[in-house]
Short mmCIF file of C-alpha atoms in Angstrom, two decimals:
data_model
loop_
_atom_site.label_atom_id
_atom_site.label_comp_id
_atom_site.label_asym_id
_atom_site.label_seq_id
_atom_site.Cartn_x
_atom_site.Cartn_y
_atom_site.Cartn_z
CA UNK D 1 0.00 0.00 0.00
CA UNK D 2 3.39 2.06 0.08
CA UNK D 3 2.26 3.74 -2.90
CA UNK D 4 -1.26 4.32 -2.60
CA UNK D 5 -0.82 7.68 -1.55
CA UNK D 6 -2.44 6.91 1.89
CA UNK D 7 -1.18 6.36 5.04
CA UNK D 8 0.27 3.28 6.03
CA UNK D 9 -2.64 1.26 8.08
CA UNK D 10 -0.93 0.79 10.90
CA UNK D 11 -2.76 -0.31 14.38
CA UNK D 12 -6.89 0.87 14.76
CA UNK D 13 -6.78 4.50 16.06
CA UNK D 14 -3.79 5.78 13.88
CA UNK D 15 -4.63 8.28 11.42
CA UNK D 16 -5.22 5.66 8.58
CA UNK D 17 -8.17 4.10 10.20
CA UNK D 18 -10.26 7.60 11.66
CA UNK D 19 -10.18 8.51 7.71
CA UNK D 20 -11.39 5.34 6.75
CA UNK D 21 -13.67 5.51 9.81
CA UNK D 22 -14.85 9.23 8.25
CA UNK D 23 -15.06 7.90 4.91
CA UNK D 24 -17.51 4.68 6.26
CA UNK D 25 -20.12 7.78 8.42
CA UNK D 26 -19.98 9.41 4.74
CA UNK D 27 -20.88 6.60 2.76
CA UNK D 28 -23.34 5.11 5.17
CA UNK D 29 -24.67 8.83 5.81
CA UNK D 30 -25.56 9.51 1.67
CA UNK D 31 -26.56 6.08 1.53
CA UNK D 32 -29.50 6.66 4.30
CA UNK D 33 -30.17 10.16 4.95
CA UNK D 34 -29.27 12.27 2.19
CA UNK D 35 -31.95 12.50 -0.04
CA UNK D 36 -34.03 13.01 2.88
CA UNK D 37 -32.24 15.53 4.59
CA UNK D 38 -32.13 17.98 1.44
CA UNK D 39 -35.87 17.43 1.01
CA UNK D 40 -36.86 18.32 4.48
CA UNK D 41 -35.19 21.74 3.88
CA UNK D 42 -36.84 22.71 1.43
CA UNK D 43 -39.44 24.44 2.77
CA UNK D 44 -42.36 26.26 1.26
CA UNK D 45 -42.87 29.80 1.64
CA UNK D 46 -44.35 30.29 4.74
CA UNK D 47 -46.07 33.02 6.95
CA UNK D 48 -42.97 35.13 7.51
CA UNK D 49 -42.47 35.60 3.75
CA UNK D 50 -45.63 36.52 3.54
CA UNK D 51 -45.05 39.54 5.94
CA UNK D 52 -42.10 40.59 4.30
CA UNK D 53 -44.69 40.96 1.23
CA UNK D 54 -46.73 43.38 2.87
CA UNK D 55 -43.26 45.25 4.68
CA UNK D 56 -42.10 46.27 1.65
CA UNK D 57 -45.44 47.59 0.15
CA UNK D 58 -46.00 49.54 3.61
CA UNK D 59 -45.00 53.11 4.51
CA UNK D 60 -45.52 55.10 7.68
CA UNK D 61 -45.57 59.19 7.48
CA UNK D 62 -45.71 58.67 3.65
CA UNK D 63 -41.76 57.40 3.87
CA UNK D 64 -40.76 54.11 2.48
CA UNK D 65 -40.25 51.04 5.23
CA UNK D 66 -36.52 50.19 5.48
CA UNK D 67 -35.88 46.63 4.22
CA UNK D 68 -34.45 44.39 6.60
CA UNK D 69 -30.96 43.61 4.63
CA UNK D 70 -30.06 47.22 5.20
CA UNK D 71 -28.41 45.96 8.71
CA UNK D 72 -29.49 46.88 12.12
CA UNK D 73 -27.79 50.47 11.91
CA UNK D 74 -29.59 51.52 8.94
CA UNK D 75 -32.82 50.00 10.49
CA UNK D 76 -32.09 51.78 14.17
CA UNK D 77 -31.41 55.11 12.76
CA UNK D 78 -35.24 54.38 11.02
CA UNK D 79 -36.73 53.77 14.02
CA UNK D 80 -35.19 56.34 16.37
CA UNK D 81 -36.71 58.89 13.12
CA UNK D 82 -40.52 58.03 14.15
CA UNK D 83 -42.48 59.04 17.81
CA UNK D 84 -43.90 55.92 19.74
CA UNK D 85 -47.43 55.99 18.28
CA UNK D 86 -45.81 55.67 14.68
CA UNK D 87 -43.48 52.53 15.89
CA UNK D 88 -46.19 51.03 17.53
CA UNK D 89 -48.21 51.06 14.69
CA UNK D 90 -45.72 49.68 12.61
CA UNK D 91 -45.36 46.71 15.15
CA UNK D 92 -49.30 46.12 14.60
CA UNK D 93 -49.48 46.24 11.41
CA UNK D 94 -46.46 43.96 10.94
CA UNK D 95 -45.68 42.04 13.99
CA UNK D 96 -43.82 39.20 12.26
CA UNK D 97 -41.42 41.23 10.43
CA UNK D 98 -40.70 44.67 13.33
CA UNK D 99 -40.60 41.37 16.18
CA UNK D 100 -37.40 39.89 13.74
CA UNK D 101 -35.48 43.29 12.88
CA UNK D 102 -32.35 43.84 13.92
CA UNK D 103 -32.08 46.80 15.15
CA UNK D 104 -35.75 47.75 15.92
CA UNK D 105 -36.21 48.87 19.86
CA UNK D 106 -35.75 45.80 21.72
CA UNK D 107 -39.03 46.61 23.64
CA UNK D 108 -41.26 46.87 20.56
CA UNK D 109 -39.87 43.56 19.39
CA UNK D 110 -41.22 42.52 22.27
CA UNK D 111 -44.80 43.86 21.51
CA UNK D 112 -44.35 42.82 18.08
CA UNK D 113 -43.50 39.09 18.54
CA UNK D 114 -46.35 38.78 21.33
CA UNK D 115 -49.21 40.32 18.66
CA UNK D 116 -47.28 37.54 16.49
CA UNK D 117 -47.46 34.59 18.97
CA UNK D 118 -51.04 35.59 19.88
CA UNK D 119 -52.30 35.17 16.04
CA UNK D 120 -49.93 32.17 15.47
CA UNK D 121 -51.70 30.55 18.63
CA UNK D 122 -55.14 31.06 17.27
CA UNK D 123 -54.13 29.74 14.04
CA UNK D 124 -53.18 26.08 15.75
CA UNK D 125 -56.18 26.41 18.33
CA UNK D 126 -58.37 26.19 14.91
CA UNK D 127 -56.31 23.61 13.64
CA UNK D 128 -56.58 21.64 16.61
CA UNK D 129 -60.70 20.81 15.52
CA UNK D 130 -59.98 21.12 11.12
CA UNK D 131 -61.27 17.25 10.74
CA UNK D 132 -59.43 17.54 7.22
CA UNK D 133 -56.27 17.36 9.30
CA UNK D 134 -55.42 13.86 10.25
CA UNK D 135 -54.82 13.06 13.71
CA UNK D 136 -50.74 13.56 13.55
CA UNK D 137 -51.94 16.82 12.12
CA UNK D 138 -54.13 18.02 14.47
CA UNK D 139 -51.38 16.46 17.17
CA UNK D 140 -49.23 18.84 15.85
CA UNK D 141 -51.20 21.66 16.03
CA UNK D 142 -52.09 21.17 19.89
CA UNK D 143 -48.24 20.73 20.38
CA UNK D 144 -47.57 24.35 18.43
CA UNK D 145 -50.38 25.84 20.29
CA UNK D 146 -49.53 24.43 23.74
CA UNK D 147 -45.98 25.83 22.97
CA UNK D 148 -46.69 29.53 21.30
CA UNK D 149 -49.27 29.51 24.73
CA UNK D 150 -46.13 29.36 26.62
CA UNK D 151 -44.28 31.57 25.37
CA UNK D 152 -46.75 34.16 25.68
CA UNK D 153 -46.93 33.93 29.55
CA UNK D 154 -46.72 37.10 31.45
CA UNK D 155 -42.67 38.19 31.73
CA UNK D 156 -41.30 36.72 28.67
CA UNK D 157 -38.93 38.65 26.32
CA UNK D 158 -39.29 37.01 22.70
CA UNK D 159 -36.65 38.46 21.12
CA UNK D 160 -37.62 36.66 17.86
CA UNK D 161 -40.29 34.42 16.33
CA UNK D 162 -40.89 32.65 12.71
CA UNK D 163 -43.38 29.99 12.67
CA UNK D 164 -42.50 28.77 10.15
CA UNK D 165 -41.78 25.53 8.69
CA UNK D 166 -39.98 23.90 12.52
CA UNK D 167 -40.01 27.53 13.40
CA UNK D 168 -37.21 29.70 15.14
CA UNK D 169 -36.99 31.83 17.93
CA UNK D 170 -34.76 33.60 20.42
CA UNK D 171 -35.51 34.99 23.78
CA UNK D 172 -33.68 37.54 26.44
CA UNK D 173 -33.49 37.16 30.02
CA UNK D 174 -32.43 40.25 31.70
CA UNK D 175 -32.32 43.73 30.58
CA UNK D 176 -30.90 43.70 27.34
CA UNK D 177 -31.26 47.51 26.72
CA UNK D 178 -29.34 48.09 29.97
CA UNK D 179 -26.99 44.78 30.16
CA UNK D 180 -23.11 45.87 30.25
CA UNK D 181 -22.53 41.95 29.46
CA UNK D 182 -24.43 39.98 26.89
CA UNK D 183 -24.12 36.04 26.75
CA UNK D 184 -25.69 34.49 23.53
CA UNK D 185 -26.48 30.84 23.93
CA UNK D 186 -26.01 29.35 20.30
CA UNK D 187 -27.72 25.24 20.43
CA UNK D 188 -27.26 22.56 18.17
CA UNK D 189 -28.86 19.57 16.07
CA UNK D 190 -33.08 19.21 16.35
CA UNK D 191 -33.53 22.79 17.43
CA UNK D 192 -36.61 24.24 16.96
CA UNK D 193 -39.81 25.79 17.81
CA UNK D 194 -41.23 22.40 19.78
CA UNK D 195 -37.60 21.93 21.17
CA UNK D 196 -37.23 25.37 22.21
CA UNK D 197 -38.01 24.66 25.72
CA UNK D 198 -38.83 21.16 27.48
CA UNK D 199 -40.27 20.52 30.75
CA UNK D 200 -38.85 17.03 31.62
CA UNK D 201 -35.32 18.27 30.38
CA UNK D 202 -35.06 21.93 30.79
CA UNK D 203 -31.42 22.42 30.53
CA UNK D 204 -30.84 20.48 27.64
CA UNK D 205 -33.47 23.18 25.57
CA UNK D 206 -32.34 26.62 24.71
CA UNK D 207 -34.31 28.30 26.94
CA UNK D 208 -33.47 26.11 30.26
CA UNK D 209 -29.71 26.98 29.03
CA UNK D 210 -29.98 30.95 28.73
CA UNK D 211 -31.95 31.20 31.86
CA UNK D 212 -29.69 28.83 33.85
CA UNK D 213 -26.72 30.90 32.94
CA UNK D 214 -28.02 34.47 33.32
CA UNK D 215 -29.48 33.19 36.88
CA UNK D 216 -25.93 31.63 37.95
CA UNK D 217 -24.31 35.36 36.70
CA UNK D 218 -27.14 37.20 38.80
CA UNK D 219 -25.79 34.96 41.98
CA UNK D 220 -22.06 34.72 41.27
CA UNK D 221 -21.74 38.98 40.07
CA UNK D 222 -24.88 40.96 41.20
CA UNK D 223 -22.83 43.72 40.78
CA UNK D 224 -22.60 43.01 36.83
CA UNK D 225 -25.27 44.41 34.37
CA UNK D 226 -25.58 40.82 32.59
CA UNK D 227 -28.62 39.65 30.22
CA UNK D 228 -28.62 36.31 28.53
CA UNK D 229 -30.22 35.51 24.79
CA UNK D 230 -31.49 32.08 24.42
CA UNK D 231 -30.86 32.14 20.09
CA UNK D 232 -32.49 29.63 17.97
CA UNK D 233 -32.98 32.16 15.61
CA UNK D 234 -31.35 29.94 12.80
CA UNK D 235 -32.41 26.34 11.28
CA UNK D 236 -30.46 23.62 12.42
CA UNK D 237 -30.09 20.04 11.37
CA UNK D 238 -32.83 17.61 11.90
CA UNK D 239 -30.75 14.56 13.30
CA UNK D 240 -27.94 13.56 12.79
CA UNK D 241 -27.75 13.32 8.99
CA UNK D 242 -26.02 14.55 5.86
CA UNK D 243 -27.01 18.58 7.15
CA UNK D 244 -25.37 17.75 10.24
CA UNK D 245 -22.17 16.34 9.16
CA UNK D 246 -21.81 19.40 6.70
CA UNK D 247 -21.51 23.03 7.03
CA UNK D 248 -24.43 24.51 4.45
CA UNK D 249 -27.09 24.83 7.38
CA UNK D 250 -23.79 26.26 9.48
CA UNK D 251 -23.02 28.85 7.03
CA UNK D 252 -26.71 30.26 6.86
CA UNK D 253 -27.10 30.10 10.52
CA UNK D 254 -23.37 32.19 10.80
CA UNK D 255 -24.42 34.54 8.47
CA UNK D 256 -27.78 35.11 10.81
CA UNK D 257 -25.84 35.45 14.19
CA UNK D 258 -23.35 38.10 13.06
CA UNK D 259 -26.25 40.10 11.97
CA UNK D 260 -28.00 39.96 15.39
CA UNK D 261 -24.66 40.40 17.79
CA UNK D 262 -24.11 43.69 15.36
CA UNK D 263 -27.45 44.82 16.47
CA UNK D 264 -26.60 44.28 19.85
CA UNK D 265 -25.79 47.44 22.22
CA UNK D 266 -23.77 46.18 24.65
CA UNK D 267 -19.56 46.60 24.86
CA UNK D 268 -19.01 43.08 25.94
CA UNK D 269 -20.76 39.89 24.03
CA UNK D 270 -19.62 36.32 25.00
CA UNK D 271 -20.99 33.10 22.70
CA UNK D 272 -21.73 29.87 24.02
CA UNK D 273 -22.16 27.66 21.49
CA UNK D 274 -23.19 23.89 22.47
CA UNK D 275 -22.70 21.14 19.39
CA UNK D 276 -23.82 22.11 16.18
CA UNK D 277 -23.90 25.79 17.59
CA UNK D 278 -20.18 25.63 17.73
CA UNK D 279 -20.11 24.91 14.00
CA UNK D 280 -22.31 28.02 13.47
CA UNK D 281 -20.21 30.22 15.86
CA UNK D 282 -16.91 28.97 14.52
CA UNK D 283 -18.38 29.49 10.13
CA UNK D 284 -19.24 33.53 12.03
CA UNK D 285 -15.54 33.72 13.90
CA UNK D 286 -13.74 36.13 11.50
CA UNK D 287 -17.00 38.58 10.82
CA UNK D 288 -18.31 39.05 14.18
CA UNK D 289 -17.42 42.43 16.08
CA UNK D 290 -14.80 43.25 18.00
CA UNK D 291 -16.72 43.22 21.69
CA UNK D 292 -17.25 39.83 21.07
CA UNK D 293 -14.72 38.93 23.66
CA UNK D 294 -14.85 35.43 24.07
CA UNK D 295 -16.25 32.29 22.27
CA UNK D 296 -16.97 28.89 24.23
CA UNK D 297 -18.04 25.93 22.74
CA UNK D 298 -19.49 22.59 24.82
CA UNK D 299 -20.13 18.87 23.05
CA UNK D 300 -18.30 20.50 19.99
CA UNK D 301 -18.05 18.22 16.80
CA UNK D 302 -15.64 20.68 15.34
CA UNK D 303 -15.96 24.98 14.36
CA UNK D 304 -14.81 24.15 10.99
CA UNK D 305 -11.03 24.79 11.11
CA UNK D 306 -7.77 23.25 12.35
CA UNK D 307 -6.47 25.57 14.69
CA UNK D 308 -8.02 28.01 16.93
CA UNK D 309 -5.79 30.60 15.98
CA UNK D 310 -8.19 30.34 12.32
CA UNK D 311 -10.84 31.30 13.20
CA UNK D 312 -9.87 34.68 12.38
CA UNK D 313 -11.20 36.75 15.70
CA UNK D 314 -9.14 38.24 19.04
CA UNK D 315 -12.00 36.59 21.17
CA UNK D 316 -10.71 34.05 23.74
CA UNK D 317 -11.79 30.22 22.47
CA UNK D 318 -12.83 28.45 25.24
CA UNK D 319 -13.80 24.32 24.87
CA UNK D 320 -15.32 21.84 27.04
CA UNK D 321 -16.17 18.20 26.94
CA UNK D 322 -17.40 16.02 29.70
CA UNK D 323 -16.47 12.33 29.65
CA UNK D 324 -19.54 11.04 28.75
CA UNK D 325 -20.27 13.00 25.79
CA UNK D 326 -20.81 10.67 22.71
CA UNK D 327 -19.67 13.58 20.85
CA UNK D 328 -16.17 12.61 21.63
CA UNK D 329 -16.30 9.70 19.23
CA UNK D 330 -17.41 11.42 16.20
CA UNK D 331 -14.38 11.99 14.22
CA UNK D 332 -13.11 15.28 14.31
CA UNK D 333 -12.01 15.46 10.92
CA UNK D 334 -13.20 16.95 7.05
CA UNK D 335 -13.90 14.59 4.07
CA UNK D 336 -15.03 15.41 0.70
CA UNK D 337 -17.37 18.37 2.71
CA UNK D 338 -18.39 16.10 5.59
CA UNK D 339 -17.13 17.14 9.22
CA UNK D 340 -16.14 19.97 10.79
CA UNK D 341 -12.74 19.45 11.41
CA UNK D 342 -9.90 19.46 14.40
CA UNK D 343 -11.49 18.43 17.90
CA UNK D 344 -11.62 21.60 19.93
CA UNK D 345 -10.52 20.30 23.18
CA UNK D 346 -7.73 18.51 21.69
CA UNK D 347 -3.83 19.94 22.86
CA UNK D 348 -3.03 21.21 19.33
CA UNK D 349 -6.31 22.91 18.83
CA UNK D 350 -5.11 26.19 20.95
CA UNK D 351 -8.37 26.42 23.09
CA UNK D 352 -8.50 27.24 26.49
CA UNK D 353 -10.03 23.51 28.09
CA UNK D 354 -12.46 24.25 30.79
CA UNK D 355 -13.50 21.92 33.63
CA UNK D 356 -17.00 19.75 33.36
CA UNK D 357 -16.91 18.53 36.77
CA UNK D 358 -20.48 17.30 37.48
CA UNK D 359 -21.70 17.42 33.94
CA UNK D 360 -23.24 14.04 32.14
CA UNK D 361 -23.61 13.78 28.60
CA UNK D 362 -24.43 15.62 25.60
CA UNK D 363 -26.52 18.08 27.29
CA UNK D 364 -25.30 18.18 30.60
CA UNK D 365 -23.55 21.35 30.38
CA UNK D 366 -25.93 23.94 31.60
CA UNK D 367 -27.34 21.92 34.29
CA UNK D 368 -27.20 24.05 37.75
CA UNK D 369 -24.36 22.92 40.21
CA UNK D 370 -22.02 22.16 37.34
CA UNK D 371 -18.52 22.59 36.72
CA UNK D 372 -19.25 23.71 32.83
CA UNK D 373 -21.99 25.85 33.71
CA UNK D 374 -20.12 27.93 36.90
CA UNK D 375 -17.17 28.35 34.47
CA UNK D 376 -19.53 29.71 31.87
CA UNK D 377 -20.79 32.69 34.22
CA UNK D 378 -17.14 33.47 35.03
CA UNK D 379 -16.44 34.03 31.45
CA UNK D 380 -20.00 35.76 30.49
CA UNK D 381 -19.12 38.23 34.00
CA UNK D 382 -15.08 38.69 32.84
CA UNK D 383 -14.37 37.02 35.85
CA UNK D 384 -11.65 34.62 34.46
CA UNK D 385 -10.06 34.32 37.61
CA UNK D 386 -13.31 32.03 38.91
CA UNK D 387 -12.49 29.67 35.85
CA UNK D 388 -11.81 26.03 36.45
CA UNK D 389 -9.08 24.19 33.86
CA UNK D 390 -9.54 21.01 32.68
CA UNK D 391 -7.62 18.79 34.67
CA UNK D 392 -5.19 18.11 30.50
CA UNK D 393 -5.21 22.13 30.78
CA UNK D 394 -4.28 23.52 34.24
CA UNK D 395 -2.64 26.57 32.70
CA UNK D 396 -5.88 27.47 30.43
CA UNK D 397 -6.10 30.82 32.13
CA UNK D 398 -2.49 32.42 31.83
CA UNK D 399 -3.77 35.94 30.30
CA UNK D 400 -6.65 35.99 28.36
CA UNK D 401 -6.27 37.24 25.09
CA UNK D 402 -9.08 39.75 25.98
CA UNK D 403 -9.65 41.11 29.24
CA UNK D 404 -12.96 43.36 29.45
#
């Protein structure tokens, strides 16, 4: 095999056999999922396109509506041009698309995505009783409705809603307006608007994670001005398929999250991207704004590069995996387009390796009482002193890179 142009075989566990192992999860992956994965993602037009519709024929005060590619600072200078009666109108009129736009008044968003949720709810309640549904149908729709009920209880911030399709949606704990220190929680695989939050699980759904964390900075800084974003506001892989093992969904969803951490008014933004979320966060790296100061990634399958130092930002990379994360035997590698490259807790990656004392599995992470989750709130406060190393890393604090 000397001149094959491939490695010599050697022992399982050398190079030779994780690329052969990659190339089998390829194979086996086009061979069962693919055709279904690309199907499932392509999605009809659905209510939030329909919004956009009636956006861009709209006008308030005779002036033409901003579009929402013109960026959050284009859209912000808009809205600080018109009293409150005129932006509240505009939320009214188009609750989908003002409760989505970066750069709108956070509060209005607010307004608008609650008008939104409230209409989206009464569209499942009727589909709950439409006999021409069948009964997974009409399952469905009680599951949506129970859900968009939910999220319309008294006190919740919905930063973001799309029914559509599996939906998306983000959510703010805290006072984002006023927060010195913003922590965006990026999730993974399966995300979406049925997922967003579980009551037998909470910490393994977005919004169990955000609220964990921003609840464990309130106790461990008071003194901070912290608010945490639960973002789902991108659509993720459905299992673990061809979408998952490749970097198309990634790319979309990166392209999505540096638009909403520009529109974001605090000096000091931290990621915390769990699984597939560190894919996202690592395809946004090199585009994302300077007060991004740090980037930590749990259950990581790779952020698309070799080296940390590729990424292409001055944020601090932090990684963490817990022992019994079934992550950890994916391999970290790229072939033909499939994976997402060098393991992020490895040695030669150049992360900083945190401590997940306490945490089990995949989605153990944000669970209260946790090593992972206490050394998240010291990075989201700045207080990298507080940090635990992983026991391979006891030097991971030396000087952060940034140090806000």
């Amino acid at each position: 095999m000397s001149g094959s142009g491939l490695p010599h075989p050697g022992a399982p566990g050398t190079a030779f056999w994780r690329t052969v192992l990659a190339l089998v999860v390829v194979l086996v992956l086009l061979a069962t999922t693919g055709w279904t994965a690309i199907r499932e993602n392509d999605a009809a037009p659905g209510p939030y396109a329909a919004a956009l519709l009636a956006w861009e024929k709209g006008s308030v005060a005779g002036r033409q509506l901003p579009s929402p590619d013109d960026g959050p600072g284009a859209v912000a200078r808009f809205f600080r041009s018109l009293d409150p009666a005129q932006q509240q109108r505009l939320a009214e009129r188009h609750p989908l698309v003002v409760g989505n736009l970066g750069g709108a008044p956070v509060q209005l968003r607010y307004s608008a995505n609650h008008k939104a949720l409230t209409e989206a709810r009464d569209v499942e309640r009727a589909r709950v009783n439409d006999q021409r549904l069948t009964e997974e149908g009409r399952q469905n729709a009680s599951s949506r409705m129970e859900r968009f009920e939910s999220m319309l209880e008294p006190g919740r911030q919905i930063l973001a809603f799309d029914p559509t399709g599996r939906g998306r949606a983000a959510e703010a704990f805290g006072d984002l307006d006023r927060a010195q220190r913003v922590s965006v929680v990026v999730p993974g695989v399966d995300t979406n608007l049925l997922t967003f939050e579980r009551s037998d699980r909470p910490y393994a759904a977005p919004a169990g994670m955000a609220r964990a964390l921003q609840e464990k900075q309130r106790t461990e800084a008071p003194g901070t001005s912290t608010a945490t974003v639960a973002w789902a506001d991108y659509t993720s892989p459905t299992g673990l398929g061809v979408d998952a093992a490749s970097g198309s969904l990634a790319e979309d969803g990166a392209e999505r999250l540096e638009n909403f951490v520009q529109g974001l008014h605090s000096p000091h933004v931290a990621l915390f991207c769990h699984s597939y979320g560190s894919v996202v966060c690592g395809e946004a790296a090199d585009e994302l704004p300077e007060r991004v100061t740090d980037i930590a990634v749990s259950g990581s399958p790779g952020m698309r590069v070799d080296h940390a130092d590729d990424l292409g930002t001055d944020a601090n990379i932090w990684a963490v995996r817990d022992e019994d994360d079934w992550i950890a035997d994916v391999p970290h590698m790229e072939v033909g387009g499939l994976g997402h490259g060098a393991d992020p807790v490895s040695p030669g990656f150049g992360a900083r390796r945190l401590s997940a004392n306490g945490a089990l599995g995949h989605t153990g992470y944000y669970v209260p009482g946790t090593g992972s989750l206490d050394n998240f709130a010291g990075i989201a406060t700045g207080s990298y002193n507080a940090v635990n190393c992983a026991d391979s890393d006891p030097g991971c604090i030396g000087t952060p890179k940034r140090t806000l």
